[in-house]
Amino acid sequence: MNLTISVPGGTTNHGNPQLLCFPAAWTDIVTFLVTNYFAHAASVLPEPGAAPRRTVALIFAALILPISGVSRAVSAIWRHAAFESKNPVKRAARSRALGMVMRVPKSGRYLGAMRTVRTWGEPQEADSEVAAPDPGRQPLSEISTFQEAKEESTKVKVSDISTTKRLQTDNSSESRWWEVASGYEPIPKHCSIHGEYWLNDEYYLAFVPAHANLAFARDSSHEGHSSASRSGVSYQKPTIPCSYNAIQAFIGLAQAMWAIITIYQARGDQIQHYGYAAFGLTVVPYALMSVVNGVANLVTPQYATMFLIRTPAMTEAEQRGKGFFKAALDVDLFEVPATAVPSKWTPVVKNGLLLLLGLIPLAIIGGISGFQAGNSTSVQRGFTMAWLIVGVVLGFALLSVVPDPGDPKEEAGKKKTKKMHRSIKQYLIDDAACESSAPDLAVISLTLLCSPPAIGGMVIVKLMISQYGICSQIG
């Protein structure tokens, strides 16, 4: 059957009678950019208690360097917090939703991280004098809590005794993870933390490591209250509120399926025109990011805020009048068996997995196009390939420079990296943060430094779509 239809000017079939391509309107170009790049970047795994500006910074980083979104998702999948079904405190720790008080370390990368982000300069020495809090010099909003802390200091001593009794030891254990001298990754000050607190600069809040062994403290006076309901006493097992965002996970997977369709449509005539620079193939790394983020969302519960656990360091800070905490979780602390401590090879394995994932887009593009240039120009090939390769190479190079955060076997005497190199690594890839808004600005600023290939690539994609049109198979 032959039909005659009217088509707008500029309509073509590129020499293929089974193809019909209409001129691309600006709405078509915007739709392509939003659905194939921006929507995928928005699928990044949210951080517990993160401020909106932090989320925006991470989404922007994922848009420019998809490998940054993939790396965070890989770390979450590695921790697979949702698989911890019996112990809600350990599940929160593996989700990076638990914090604890630690003394500022005298050396090591975390001291450098804190000093760098507080001053945006070179790390300061750990033995610098830190003045004790003076109520007369504090903001009015903190005077009352400081006085309350001093009044409560005698009461804290009682809890300190009970806390000491709850430090369970085991001769086969290697060390107390809550007293590691080199410290752990600092929690950003802008994170939303459950309860109320203030803390002197001699201490800082750190993420509880994923391998931590702890549990809710048992209330011996109410043990066995599963049967106590007969005497009018209600009872609920201790828990930490969280949610599983299955909808976001499935949306991410649906976005990946749409991207796969876009990649499939790039076959044939589009490949003949543009070869491995075809605009449909630029979607591959973003599709991969959506798949990995979808899996990460399925295995990682989400927390609206972070929670602090009570440790000896917190009790010490309160006793010395250098800290005040309300709503900290009362937990039992257990030493970690040597077999549970992360191996020094763990970062190597994770970086190897990330490198493998980073090379997958290159393999897919090569498999579809055979790395044939087609009729593409050198500018088109240069920008699209730089967009892909710079993200993979730069992201992996940054990840391989510094050991994995939270590794208690990390040696303090590591070579100091340059300020900007360390900052990119810590804040763009590893989520290390500081106690000011500077890291979020740093993420955006440092991402902008890496953005020319991505921005140029998107401009080239816009020009190619305008030239090629929006095509549909008609046969």
mmCIF file of N, CA and C in Angstrom, residues 69-171:
data_model
loop_
_atom_site.group_PDB
_atom_site.id
_atom_site.type_symbol
_atom_site.label_atom_id
_atom_site.label_comp_id
_atom_site.label_asym_id
_atom_site.label_seq_id
_atom_site.Cartn_x
_atom_site.Cartn_y
_atom_site.Cartn_z
ATOM 1 N N GLY A 69 29.377 9.158 40.424
ATOM 2 C CA GLY A 69 28.140 8.527 40.875
ATOM 3 C C GLY A 69 28.263 7.025 40.955
ATOM 4 N N VAL A 70 29.006 6.430 40.020
ATOM 5 C CA VAL A 70 29.208 4.986 40.036
ATOM 6 C C VAL A 70 30.025 4.577 41.258
ATOM 7 N N SER A 71 31.066 5.353 41.593
ATOM 8 C CA SER A 71 31.940 4.988 42.702
ATOM 9 C C SER A 71 31.193 4.993 44.026
ATOM 10 N N ARG A 72 30.322 5.978 44.241
ATOM 11 C CA ARG A 72 29.544 6.015 45.476
ATOM 12 C C ARG A 72 28.589 4.844 45.550
ATOM 13 N N ALA A 73 27.987 4.485 44.410
ATOM 14 C CA ALA A 73 27.078 3.350 44.387
ATOM 15 C C ALA A 73 27.818 2.040 44.638
ATOM 16 N N VAL A 74 29.011 1.910 44.071
ATOM 17 C CA VAL A 74 29.801 0.693 44.293
ATOM 18 C C VAL A 74 30.133 0.540 45.772
ATOM 19 N N SER A 75 30.492 1.642 46.435
ATOM 20 C CA SER A 75 30.791 1.577 47.861
ATOM 21 C C SER A 75 29.566 1.149 48.655
ATOM 22 N N ALA A 76 28.384 1.650 48.283
ATOM 23 C CA ALA A 76 27.158 1.274 48.980
ATOM 24 C C ALA A 76 26.829 -0.198 48.756
ATOM 25 N N ILE A 77 27.020 -0.670 47.533
ATOM 26 C CA ILE A 77 26.762 -2.088 47.253
ATOM 27 C C ILE A 77 27.757 -2.950 48.013
ATOM 28 N N TRP A 78 28.989 -2.484 48.121
ATOM 29 C CA TRP A 78 30.015 -3.228 48.861
ATOM 30 C C TRP A 78 29.601 -3.397 50.323
ATOM 31 N N ARG A 79 28.975 -2.357 50.897
ATOM 32 C CA ARG A 79 28.532 -2.426 52.299
ATOM 33 C C ARG A 79 27.227 -3.192 52.456
ATOM 34 N N HIS A 80 26.367 -3.210 51.399
ATOM 35 C CA HIS A 80 25.067 -3.900 51.375
ATOM 36 C C HIS A 80 24.384 -3.906 52.748
ATOM 37 N N ALA A 81 24.084 -2.689 53.224
ATOM 38 C CA ALA A 81 23.543 -2.524 54.572
ATOM 39 C C ALA A 81 22.209 -3.231 54.770
ATOM 40 N N ALA A 82 21.396 -3.321 53.716
ATOM 41 C CA ALA A 82 20.072 -3.939 53.859
ATOM 42 C C ALA A 82 20.150 -5.407 54.232
ATOM 43 N N PHE A 83 21.292 -6.038 53.996
ATOM 44 C CA PHE A 83 21.439 -7.450 54.337
ATOM 45 C C PHE A 83 21.604 -7.650 55.841
ATOM 46 N N GLU A 84 21.877 -6.564 56.579
ATOM 47 C CA GLU A 84 21.955 -6.642 58.041
ATOM 48 C C GLU A 84 20.534 -6.467 58.581
ATOM 49 N N SER A 85 19.813 -7.570 58.726
ATOM 50 C CA SER A 85 18.397 -7.513 59.072
ATOM 51 C C SER A 85 18.124 -7.610 60.563
ATOM 52 N N LYS A 86 19.075 -8.093 61.354
ATOM 53 C CA LYS A 86 18.811 -8.347 62.770
ATOM 54 C C LYS A 86 19.287 -7.232 63.689
ATOM 55 N N ASN A 87 20.341 -6.521 63.313
ATOM 56 C CA ASN A 87 20.922 -5.508 64.188
ATOM 57 C C ASN A 87 20.747 -4.125 63.556
ATOM 58 N N PRO A 88 19.776 -3.326 64.026
ATOM 59 C CA PRO A 88 19.527 -2.013 63.394
ATOM 60 C C PRO A 88 20.680 -1.033 63.552
ATOM 61 N N VAL A 89 21.501 -1.184 64.613
ATOM 62 C CA VAL A 89 22.622 -0.260 64.797
ATOM 63 C C VAL A 89 23.724 -0.555 63.780
ATOM 64 N N LYS A 90 24.037 -1.811 63.573
ATOM 65 C CA LYS A 90 25.042 -2.164 62.574
ATOM 66 C C LYS A 90 24.545 -1.823 61.171
ATOM 67 N N ARG A 91 23.244 -1.977 60.942
ATOM 68 C CA ARG A 91 22.689 -1.617 59.632
ATOM 69 C C ARG A 91 22.872 -0.119 59.373
ATOM 70 N N ALA A 92 22.641 0.705 60.402
ATOM 71 C CA ALA A 92 22.830 2.151 60.247
ATOM 72 C C ALA A 92 24.297 2.491 60.022
ATOM 73 N N ALA A 93 25.196 1.781 60.712
ATOM 74 C CA ALA A 93 26.628 2.037 60.519
ATOM 75 C C ALA A 93 27.044 1.712 59.092
ATOM 76 N N ARG A 94 26.552 0.613 58.559
ATOM 77 C CA ARG A 94 26.900 0.234 57.188
ATOM 78 C C ARG A 94 26.250 1.150 56.157
ATOM 79 N N SER A 95 25.233 1.909 56.586
ATOM 80 C CA SER A 95 24.597 2.890 55.701
ATOM 81 C C SER A 95 25.206 4.271 55.844
ATOM 82 N N ARG A 96 26.251 4.403 56.669
ATOM 83 C CA ARG A 96 26.897 5.688 56.945
ATOM 84 C C ARG A 96 25.928 6.665 57.602
ATOM 85 N N ALA A 97 25.090 6.152 58.493
ATOM 86 C CA ALA A 97 24.120 6.985 59.200
ATOM 87 C C ALA A 97 24.445 7.126 60.677
ATOM 88 N N LEU A 98 25.567 6.577 61.130
ATOM 89 C CA LEU A 98 25.973 6.667 62.522
ATOM 90 C C LEU A 98 27.235 7.505 62.656
ATOM 91 N N GLY A 99 27.275 8.310 63.718
ATOM 92 C CA GLY A 99 28.461 9.100 64.006
ATOM 93 C C GLY A 99 28.891 8.908 65.445
ATOM 94 N N MET A 100 30.125 9.263 65.728
ATOM 95 C CA MET A 100 30.639 9.150 67.091
ATOM 96 C C MET A 100 31.659 10.255 67.325
ATOM 97 N N VAL A 101 31.895 10.555 68.599
ATOM 98 C CA VAL A 101 32.878 11.564 68.972
ATOM 99 C C VAL A 101 34.263 10.933 69.001
ATOM 100 N N MET A 102 35.243 11.628 68.441
ATOM 101 C CA MET A 102 36.630 11.190 68.492
ATOM 102 C C MET A 102 37.508 12.393 68.772
ATOM 103 N N ARG A 103 38.656 12.128 69.387
ATOM 104 C CA ARG A 103 39.647 13.181 69.549
ATOM 105 C C ARG A 103 40.280 13.496 68.190
ATOM 106 N N VAL A 104 40.609 14.767 67.979
ATOM 107 C CA VAL A 104 41.279 15.136 66.735
ATOM 108 C C VAL A 104 42.606 14.389 66.667
ATOM 109 N N PRO A 105 42.858 13.621 65.611
ATOM 110 C CA PRO A 105 44.107 12.838 65.532
ATOM 111 C C PRO A 105 45.330 13.741 65.452
ATOM 112 N N LYS A 106 46.457 13.217 65.933
ATOM 113 C CA LYS A 106 47.701 13.976 65.927
ATOM 114 C C LYS A 106 48.388 13.948 64.565
ATOM 115 N N SER A 107 48.004 12.994 63.720
ATOM 116 C CA SER A 107 48.595 12.896 62.392
ATOM 117 C C SER A 107 47.659 12.071 61.523
ATOM 118 N N GLY A 108 48.017 11.950 60.254
ATOM 119 C CA GLY A 108 47.226 11.125 59.355
ATOM 120 C C GLY A 108 46.352 11.937 58.420
ATOM 121 N N ARG A 109 45.720 11.254 57.497
ATOM 122 C CA ARG A 109 44.955 11.911 56.439
ATOM 123 C C ARG A 109 43.725 12.624 56.956
ATOM 124 N N TYR A 110 43.105 12.129 58.043
ATOM 125 C CA TYR A 110 41.874 12.758 58.506
ATOM 126 C C TYR A 110 42.148 14.080 59.199
ATOM 127 N N LEU A 111 43.310 14.201 59.852
ATOM 128 C CA LEU A 111 43.718 15.499 60.378
ATOM 129 C C LEU A 111 43.885 16.477 59.222
ATOM 130 N N GLY A 112 44.576 16.034 58.172
ATOM 131 C CA GLY A 112 44.758 16.892 57.007
ATOM 132 C C GLY A 112 43.443 17.278 56.374
ATOM 133 N N ALA A 113 42.498 16.323 56.310
ATOM 134 C CA ALA A 113 41.194 16.612 55.712
ATOM 135 C C ALA A 113 40.462 17.684 56.497
ATOM 136 N N MET A 114 40.457 17.552 57.830
ATOM 137 C CA MET A 114 39.737 18.527 58.650
ATOM 138 C C MET A 114 40.369 19.907 58.553
ATOM 139 N N ARG A 115 41.697 19.974 58.662
ATOM 140 C CA ARG A 115 42.358 21.266 58.613
ATOM 141 C C ARG A 115 42.219 21.903 57.241
ATOM 142 N N THR A 116 42.303 21.088 56.200
ATOM 143 C CA THR A 116 42.216 21.624 54.845
ATOM 144 C C THR A 116 40.855 22.236 54.586
ATOM 145 N N VAL A 117 39.802 21.528 54.983
ATOM 146 C CA VAL A 117 38.470 22.016 54.669
ATOM 147 C C VAL A 117 38.046 23.153 55.575
ATOM 148 N N ARG A 118 38.631 23.237 56.778
ATOM 149 C CA ARG A 118 38.291 24.351 57.662
ATOM 150 C C ARG A 118 38.952 25.643 57.202
ATOM 151 N N THR A 119 40.145 25.544 56.645
ATOM 152 C CA THR A 119 40.887 26.743 56.263
ATOM 153 C C THR A 119 41.056 26.867 54.760
ATOM 154 N N TRP A 120 40.750 25.789 54.013
ATOM 155 C CA TRP A 120 40.981 25.723 52.565
ATOM 156 C C TRP A 120 42.427 26.084 52.264
ATOM 157 N N GLY A 121 43.333 25.495 53.079
ATOM 158 C CA GLY A 121 44.747 25.711 52.898
ATOM 159 C C GLY A 121 45.506 24.499 53.357
ATOM 160 N N GLU A 122 46.755 24.663 53.688
ATOM 161 C CA GLU A 122 47.555 23.538 54.122
ATOM 162 C C GLU A 122 47.160 23.116 55.525
ATOM 163 N N PRO A 123 47.258 21.808 55.858
ATOM 164 C CA PRO A 123 46.898 21.332 57.188
ATOM 165 C C PRO A 123 47.727 22.026 58.264
ATOM 166 N N GLN A 124 47.070 22.271 59.410
ATOM 167 C CA GLN A 124 47.757 22.836 60.545
ATOM 168 C C GLN A 124 48.264 21.712 61.431
ATOM 169 N N GLU A 125 49.124 22.057 62.365
ATOM 170 C CA GLU A 125 49.663 21.049 63.255
ATOM 171 C C GLU A 125 48.619 20.656 64.275
ATOM 172 N N ALA A 126 48.631 19.370 64.674
ATOM 173 C CA ALA A 126 47.623 18.878 65.589
ATOM 174 C C ALA A 126 47.827 19.384 66.996
ATOM 175 N N ASP A 127 49.067 19.772 67.349
ATOM 176 C CA ASP A 127 49.321 20.156 68.724
ATOM 177 C C ASP A 127 49.131 21.652 68.962
ATOM 178 N N SER A 128 48.475 22.327 68.015
ATOM 179 C CA SER A 128 48.186 23.735 68.221
ATOM 180 C C SER A 128 47.214 23.894 69.375
ATOM 181 N N GLU A 129 47.366 24.994 70.096
ATOM 182 C CA GLU A 129 46.546 25.192 71.274
ATOM 183 C C GLU A 129 45.109 25.470 70.866
ATOM 184 N N VAL A 130 44.199 24.815 71.549
ATOM 185 C CA VAL A 130 42.772 25.032 71.326
ATOM 186 C C VAL A 130 42.177 25.525 72.623
ATOM 187 N N ALA A 131 41.631 26.719 72.613
ATOM 188 C CA ALA A 131 41.107 27.302 73.836
ATOM 189 C C ALA A 131 39.858 26.577 74.292
ATOM 190 N N ALA A 132 39.721 26.426 75.598
ATOM 191 C CA ALA A 132 38.516 25.813 76.158
ATOM 192 C C ALA A 132 37.354 26.757 75.958
ATOM 193 N N PRO A 133 36.148 26.203 75.838
ATOM 194 C CA PRO A 133 34.986 27.048 75.605
ATOM 195 C C PRO A 133 34.763 28.010 76.757
ATOM 196 N N ASP A 134 34.540 29.269 76.454
ATOM 197 C CA ASP A 134 34.305 30.301 77.445
ATOM 198 C C ASP A 134 32.883 30.802 77.290
ATOM 199 N N PRO A 135 32.024 30.582 78.295
ATOM 200 C CA PRO A 135 30.631 31.020 78.170
ATOM 201 C C PRO A 135 30.527 32.499 77.867
ATOM 202 N N GLY A 136 31.479 33.288 78.364
ATOM 203 C CA GLY A 136 31.389 34.726 78.130
ATOM 204 C C GLY A 136 31.648 35.117 76.700
ATOM 205 N N ARG A 137 32.298 34.238 75.927
ATOM 206 C CA ARG A 137 32.631 34.554 74.546
ATOM 207 C C ARG A 137 31.791 33.762 73.565
ATOM 208 N N GLN A 138 30.904 32.900 74.074
ATOM 209 C CA GLN A 138 30.091 32.072 73.186
ATOM 210 C C GLN A 138 28.835 32.812 72.774
ATOM 211 N N PRO A 139 28.238 32.424 71.641
ATOM 212 C CA PRO A 139 26.952 32.984 71.259
ATOM 213 C C PRO A 139 25.920 32.703 72.342
ATOM 214 N N LEU A 140 24.934 33.607 72.446
ATOM 215 C CA LEU A 140 23.910 33.443 73.470
ATOM 216 C C LEU A 140 23.191 32.117 73.356
ATOM 217 N N SER A 141 23.042 31.615 72.136
ATOM 218 C CA SER A 141 22.308 30.365 71.931
ATOM 219 C C SER A 141 23.025 29.178 72.537
ATOM 220 N N GLU A 142 24.372 29.303 72.814
ATOM 221 C CA GLU A 142 25.123 28.177 73.325
ATOM 222 C C GLU A 142 25.405 28.279 74.823
ATOM 223 N N ILE A 143 25.143 29.457 75.441
ATOM 224 C CA ILE A 143 25.481 29.626 76.845
ATOM 225 C C ILE A 143 24.703 28.666 77.730
ATOM 226 N N SER A 144 23.408 28.540 77.458
ATOM 227 C CA SER A 144 22.582 27.697 78.312
ATOM 228 C C SER A 144 23.010 26.245 78.226
ATOM 229 N N THR A 145 23.312 25.767 77.001
ATOM 230 C CA THR A 145 23.702 24.370 76.869
ATOM 231 C C THR A 145 25.052 24.109 77.508
ATOM 232 N N PHE A 146 25.943 25.114 77.484
ATOM 233 C CA PHE A 146 27.239 24.942 78.126
ATOM 234 C C PHE A 146 27.062 24.827 79.639
ATOM 235 N N GLN A 147 26.225 25.674 80.190
ATOM 236 C CA GLN A 147 25.983 25.610 81.625
ATOM 237 C C GLN A 147 25.317 24.301 81.999
ATOM 238 N N GLU A 148 24.383 23.841 81.167
ATOM 239 C CA GLU A 148 23.730 22.569 81.439
ATOM 240 C C GLU A 148 24.746 21.444 81.443
ATOM 241 N N ALA A 149 25.716 21.495 80.519
ATOM 242 C CA ALA A 149 26.722 20.437 80.447
ATOM 243 C C ALA A 149 27.558 20.395 81.715
ATOM 244 N N LYS A 150 27.914 21.586 82.263
ATOM 245 C CA LYS A 150 28.692 21.613 83.483
ATOM 246 C C LYS A 150 27.890 21.048 84.650
ATOM 247 N N GLU A 151 26.584 21.387 84.688
ATOM 248 C CA GLU A 151 25.752 20.888 85.770
ATOM 249 C C GLU A 151 25.557 19.382 85.677
ATOM 250 N N GLU A 152 25.577 18.871 84.446
ATOM 251 C CA GLU A 152 25.340 17.445 84.247
ATOM 252 C C GLU A 152 26.612 16.620 84.380
ATOM 253 N N SER A 153 27.770 17.262 84.550
ATOM 254 C CA SER A 153 29.034 16.529 84.518
ATOM 255 C C SER A 153 29.101 15.450 85.581
ATOM 256 N N THR A 154 28.553 15.731 86.770
ATOM 257 C CA THR A 154 28.591 14.713 87.821
ATOM 258 C C THR A 154 27.697 13.539 87.477
ATOM 259 N N LYS A 155 26.600 13.805 86.793
ATOM 260 C CA LYS A 155 25.717 12.717 86.394
ATOM 261 C C LYS A 155 26.369 11.860 85.316
ATOM 262 N N VAL A 156 27.155 12.489 84.469
ATOM 263 C CA VAL A 156 27.793 11.754 83.386
ATOM 264 C C VAL A 156 28.748 10.713 83.923
ATOM 265 N N LYS A 157 29.365 10.993 85.082
ATOM 266 C CA LYS A 157 30.305 10.039 85.654
ATOM 267 C C LYS A 157 29.653 8.703 85.919
ATOM 268 N N VAL A 158 28.389 8.731 86.328
ATOM 269 C CA VAL A 158 27.675 7.486 86.580
ATOM 270 C C VAL A 158 27.509 6.710 85.284
ATOM 271 N N SER A 159 27.106 7.422 84.225
ATOM 272 C CA SER A 159 26.935 6.736 82.945
ATOM 273 C C SER A 159 28.272 6.255 82.412
ATOM 274 N N ASP A 160 29.361 6.993 82.763
ATOM 275 C CA ASP A 160 30.682 6.567 82.305
ATOM 276 C C ASP A 160 31.041 5.212 82.883
ATOM 277 N N ILE A 161 30.672 4.982 84.163
ATOM 278 C CA ILE A 161 30.958 3.699 84.782
ATOM 279 C C ILE A 161 30.209 2.589 84.065
ATOM 280 N N SER A 162 28.934 2.850 83.764
ATOM 281 C CA SER A 162 28.161 1.812 83.081
ATOM 282 C C SER A 162 28.666 1.595 81.668
ATOM 283 N N THR A 163 29.121 2.690 81.033
ATOM 284 C CA THR A 163 29.656 2.541 79.687
ATOM 285 C C THR A 163 30.908 1.679 79.695
ATOM 286 N N THR A 164 31.773 1.885 80.708
ATOM 287 C CA THR A 164 32.997 1.096 80.794
ATOM 288 C C THR A 164 32.677 -0.379 80.948
ATOM 289 N N LYS A 165 31.660 -0.683 81.690
ATOM 290 C CA LYS A 165 31.282 -2.074 81.854
ATOM 291 C C LYS A 165 30.771 -2.677 80.560
ATOM 292 N N ARG A 166 30.261 -1.805 79.693
ATOM 293 C CA ARG A 166 29.670 -2.325 78.463
ATOM 294 C C ARG A 166 30.699 -2.501 77.356
ATOM 295 N N LEU A 167 31.956 -2.167 77.587
ATOM 296 C CA LEU A 167 32.988 -2.361 76.572
ATOM 297 C C LEU A 167 33.397 -3.817 76.594
ATOM 298 N N GLN A 168 32.792 -4.585 75.726
ATOM 299 C CA GLN A 168 33.039 -6.027 75.704
ATOM 300 C C GLN A 168 34.363 -6.319 75.016
ATOM 301 N N THR A 169 35.198 -7.132 75.640
ATOM 302 C CA THR A 169 36.501 -7.456 75.060
ATOM 303 C C THR A 169 36.580 -8.926 74.718
ATOM 304 N N ASP A 170 37.486 -9.217 73.839
ATOM 305 C CA ASP A 170 37.686 -10.594 73.385
ATOM 306 C C ASP A 170 39.172 -10.747 73.088
ATOM 307 N N ASN A 171 39.793 -11.769 73.647
ATOM 308 C CA ASN A 171 41.228 -11.953 73.464
ATOM 309 C C ASN A 171 41.616 -12.142 72.007
#
